[in-house]
PDB file of C-alpha atoms in Angstrom:
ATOM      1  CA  UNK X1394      96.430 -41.609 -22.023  1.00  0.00           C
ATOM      2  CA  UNK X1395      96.584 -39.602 -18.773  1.00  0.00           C
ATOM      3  CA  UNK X1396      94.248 -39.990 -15.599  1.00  0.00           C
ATOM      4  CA  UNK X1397      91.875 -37.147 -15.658  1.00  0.00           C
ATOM      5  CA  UNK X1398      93.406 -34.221 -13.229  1.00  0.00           C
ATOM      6  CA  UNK X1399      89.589 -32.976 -12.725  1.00  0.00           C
ATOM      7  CA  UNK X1400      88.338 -33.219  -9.032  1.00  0.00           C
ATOM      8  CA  UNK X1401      85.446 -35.249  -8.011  1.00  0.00           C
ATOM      9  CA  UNK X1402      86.240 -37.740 -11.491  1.00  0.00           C
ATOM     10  CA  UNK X1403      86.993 -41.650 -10.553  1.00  0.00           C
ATOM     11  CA  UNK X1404      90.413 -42.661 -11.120  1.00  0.00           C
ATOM     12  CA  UNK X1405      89.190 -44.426 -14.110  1.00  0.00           C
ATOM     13  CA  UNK X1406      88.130 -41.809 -16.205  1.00  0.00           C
ATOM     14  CA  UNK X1407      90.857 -41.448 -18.574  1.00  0.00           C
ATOM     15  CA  UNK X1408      91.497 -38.552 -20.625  1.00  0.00           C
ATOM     16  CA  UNK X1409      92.964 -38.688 -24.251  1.00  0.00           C
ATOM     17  CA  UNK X1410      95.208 -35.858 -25.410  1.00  0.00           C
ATOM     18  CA  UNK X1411      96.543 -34.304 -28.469  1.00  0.00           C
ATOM     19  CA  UNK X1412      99.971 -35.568 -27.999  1.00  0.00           C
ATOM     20  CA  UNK X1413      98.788 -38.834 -27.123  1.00  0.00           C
ATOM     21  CA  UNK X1414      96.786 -39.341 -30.252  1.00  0.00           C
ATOM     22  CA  UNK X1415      99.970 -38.226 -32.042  1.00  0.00           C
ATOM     23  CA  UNK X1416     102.314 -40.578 -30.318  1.00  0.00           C
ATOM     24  CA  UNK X1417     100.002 -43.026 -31.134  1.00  0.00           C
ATOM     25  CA  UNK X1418     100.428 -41.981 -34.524  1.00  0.00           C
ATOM     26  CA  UNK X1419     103.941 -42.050 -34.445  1.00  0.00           C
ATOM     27  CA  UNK X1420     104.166 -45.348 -32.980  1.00  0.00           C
ATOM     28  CA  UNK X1421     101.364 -46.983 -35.334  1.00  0.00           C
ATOM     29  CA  UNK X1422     102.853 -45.664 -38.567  1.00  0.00           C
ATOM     30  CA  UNK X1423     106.853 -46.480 -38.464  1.00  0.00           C
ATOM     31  CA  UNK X1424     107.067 -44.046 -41.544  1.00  0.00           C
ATOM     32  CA  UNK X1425     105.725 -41.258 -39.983  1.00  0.00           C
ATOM     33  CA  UNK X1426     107.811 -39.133 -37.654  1.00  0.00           C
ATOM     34  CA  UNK X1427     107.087 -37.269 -34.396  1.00  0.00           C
ATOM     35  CA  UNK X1428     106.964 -34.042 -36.263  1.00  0.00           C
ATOM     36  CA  UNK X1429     104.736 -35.367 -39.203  1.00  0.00           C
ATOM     37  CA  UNK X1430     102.193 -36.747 -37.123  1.00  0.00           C
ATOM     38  CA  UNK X1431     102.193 -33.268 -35.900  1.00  0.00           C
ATOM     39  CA  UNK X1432     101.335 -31.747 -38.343  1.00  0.00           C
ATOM     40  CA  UNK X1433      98.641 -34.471 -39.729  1.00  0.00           C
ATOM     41  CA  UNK X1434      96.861 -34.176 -36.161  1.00  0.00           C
ATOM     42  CA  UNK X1435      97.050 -30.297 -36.329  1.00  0.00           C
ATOM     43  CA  UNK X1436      96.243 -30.198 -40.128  1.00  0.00           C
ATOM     44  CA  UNK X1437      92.891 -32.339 -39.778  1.00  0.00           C
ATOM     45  CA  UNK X1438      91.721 -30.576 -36.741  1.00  0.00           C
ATOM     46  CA  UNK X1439      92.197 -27.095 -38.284  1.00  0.00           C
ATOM     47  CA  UNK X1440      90.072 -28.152 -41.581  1.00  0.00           C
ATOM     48  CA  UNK X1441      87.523 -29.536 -39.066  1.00  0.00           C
ATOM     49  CA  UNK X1442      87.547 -26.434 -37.325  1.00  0.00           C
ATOM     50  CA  UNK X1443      86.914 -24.262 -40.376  1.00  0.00           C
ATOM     51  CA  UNK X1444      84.525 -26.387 -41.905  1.00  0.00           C
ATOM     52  CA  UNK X1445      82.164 -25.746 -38.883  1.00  0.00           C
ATOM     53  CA  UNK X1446      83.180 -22.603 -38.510  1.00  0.00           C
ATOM     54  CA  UNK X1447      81.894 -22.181 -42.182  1.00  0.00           C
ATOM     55  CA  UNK X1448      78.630 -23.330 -41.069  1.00  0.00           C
ATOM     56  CA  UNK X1449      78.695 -27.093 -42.574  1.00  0.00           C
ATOM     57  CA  UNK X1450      78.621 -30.382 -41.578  1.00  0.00           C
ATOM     58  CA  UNK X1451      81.449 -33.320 -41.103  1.00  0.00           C
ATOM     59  CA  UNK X1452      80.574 -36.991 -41.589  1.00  0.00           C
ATOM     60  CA  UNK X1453      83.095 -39.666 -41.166  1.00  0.00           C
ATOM     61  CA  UNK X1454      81.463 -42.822 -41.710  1.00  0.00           C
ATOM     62  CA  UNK X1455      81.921 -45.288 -38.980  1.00  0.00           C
ATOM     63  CA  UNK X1456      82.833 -42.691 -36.027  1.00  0.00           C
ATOM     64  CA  UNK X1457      80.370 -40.109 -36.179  1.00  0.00           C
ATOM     65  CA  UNK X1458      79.408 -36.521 -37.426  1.00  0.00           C
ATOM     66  CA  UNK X1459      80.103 -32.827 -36.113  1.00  0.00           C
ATOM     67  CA  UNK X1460      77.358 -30.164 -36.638  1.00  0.00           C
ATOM     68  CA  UNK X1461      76.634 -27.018 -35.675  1.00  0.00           C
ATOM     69  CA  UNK X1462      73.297 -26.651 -33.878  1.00  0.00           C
ATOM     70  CA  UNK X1463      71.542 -23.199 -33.383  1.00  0.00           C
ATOM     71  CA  UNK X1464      70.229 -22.168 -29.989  1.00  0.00           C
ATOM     72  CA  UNK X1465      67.844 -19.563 -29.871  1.00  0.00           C
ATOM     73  CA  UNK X1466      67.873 -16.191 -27.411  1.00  0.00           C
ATOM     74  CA  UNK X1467      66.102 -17.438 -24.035  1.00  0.00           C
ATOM     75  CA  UNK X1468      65.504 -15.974 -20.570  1.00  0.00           C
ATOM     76  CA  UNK X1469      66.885 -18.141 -17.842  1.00  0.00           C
ATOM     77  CA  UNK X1470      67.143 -16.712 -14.321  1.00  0.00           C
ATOM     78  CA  UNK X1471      70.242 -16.024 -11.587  1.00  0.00           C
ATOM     79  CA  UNK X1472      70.436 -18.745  -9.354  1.00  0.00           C
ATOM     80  CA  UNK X1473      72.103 -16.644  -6.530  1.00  0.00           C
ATOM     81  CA  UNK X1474      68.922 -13.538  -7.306  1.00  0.00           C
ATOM     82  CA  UNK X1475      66.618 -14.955  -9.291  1.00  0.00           C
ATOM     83  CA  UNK X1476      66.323 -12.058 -11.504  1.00  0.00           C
ATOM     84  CA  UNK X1477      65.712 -13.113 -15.197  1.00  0.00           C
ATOM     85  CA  UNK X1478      68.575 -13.286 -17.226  1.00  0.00           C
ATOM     86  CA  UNK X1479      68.592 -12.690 -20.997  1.00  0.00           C
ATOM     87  CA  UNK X1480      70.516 -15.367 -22.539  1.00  0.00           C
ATOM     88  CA  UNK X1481      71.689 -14.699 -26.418  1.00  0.00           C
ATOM     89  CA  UNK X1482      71.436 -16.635 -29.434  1.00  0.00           C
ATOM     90  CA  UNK X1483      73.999 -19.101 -29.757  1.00  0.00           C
ATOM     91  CA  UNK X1484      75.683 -21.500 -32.232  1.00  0.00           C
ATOM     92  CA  UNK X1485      77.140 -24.871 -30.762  1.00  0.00           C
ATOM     93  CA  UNK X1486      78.959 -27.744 -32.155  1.00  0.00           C
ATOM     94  CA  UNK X1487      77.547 -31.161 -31.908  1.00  0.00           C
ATOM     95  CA  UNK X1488      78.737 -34.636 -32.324  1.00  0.00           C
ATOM     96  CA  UNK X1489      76.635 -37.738 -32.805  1.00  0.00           C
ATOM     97  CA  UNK X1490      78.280 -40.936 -32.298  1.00  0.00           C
ATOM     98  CA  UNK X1491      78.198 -43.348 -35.766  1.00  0.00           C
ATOM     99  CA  UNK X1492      76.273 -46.399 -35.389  1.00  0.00           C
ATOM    100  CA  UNK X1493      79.316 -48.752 -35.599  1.00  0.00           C
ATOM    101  CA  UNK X1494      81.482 -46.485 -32.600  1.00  0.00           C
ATOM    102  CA  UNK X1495      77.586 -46.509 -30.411  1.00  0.00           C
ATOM    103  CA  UNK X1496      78.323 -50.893 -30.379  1.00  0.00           C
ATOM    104  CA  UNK X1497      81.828 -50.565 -30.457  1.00  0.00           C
ATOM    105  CA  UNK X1498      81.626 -48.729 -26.923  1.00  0.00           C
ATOM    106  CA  UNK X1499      78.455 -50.548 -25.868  1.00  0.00           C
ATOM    107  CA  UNK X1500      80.099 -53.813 -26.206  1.00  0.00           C
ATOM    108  CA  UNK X1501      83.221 -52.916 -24.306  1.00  0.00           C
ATOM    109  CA  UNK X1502      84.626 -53.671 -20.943  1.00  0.00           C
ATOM    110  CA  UNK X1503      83.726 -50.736 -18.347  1.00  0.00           C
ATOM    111  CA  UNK X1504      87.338 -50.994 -16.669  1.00  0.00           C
ATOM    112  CA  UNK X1505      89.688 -48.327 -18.166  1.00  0.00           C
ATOM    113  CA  UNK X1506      93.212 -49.940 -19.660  1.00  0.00           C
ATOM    114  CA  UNK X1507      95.711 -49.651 -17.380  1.00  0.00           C
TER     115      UNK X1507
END
């Protein structure tokens, strides 16, 4: 995991990539290769992709689910002006934590691994 390369973050806010959580992959799984934990990371997060795309909804038990939450057309204003601002209809995704990853992070250290 790399140190977050955003200003104004505190050193210990680390970031996870892609290529980390294949490495990982690699590393955990002595069968798989570099190149097949690839393409496992890059096949799951495509079918994720699509499913919300398609509209639906992705529950893994234990970690959490991914939705896609409407927001309807609002008028919010120009902070420089003032002037209202039409703001369209969106569609979002969402994720909500899974009850056993909410106590997995509540009960762990603050301190980032080093």
């Amino acid at each position: 995991m790399r140190r977050s390369a955003l200003h104004g973050l505190p050193p210990t806010d680390w970031i996870m990539t892609r290529s980390d959580l294949v490495e990982q992959l690699a590393e955990r799984f002595g069968q798989l290769t570099q190149r097949d934990a690839d393409a496992a990371v890059k096949a799951i997060l495509e079918a994720m992709g699509d499913t919300l795309v398609r509209g639906h909804r992705i529950e893994i038990r234990g970690f959490g689910s991914f939705s896609v939450n409407h927001r309807p057309p609002r008028l919010g204003r120009n902070p420089r002006t003032g002037e209202p601002v039409p703001i369209p209809e969106r569609r979002v995704p969402h994720f909500k934590p899974g009850k056993a990853l909410r106590q997995a992070i509540e009960s762990s250290p603050t301190e980032a691994p080093s």
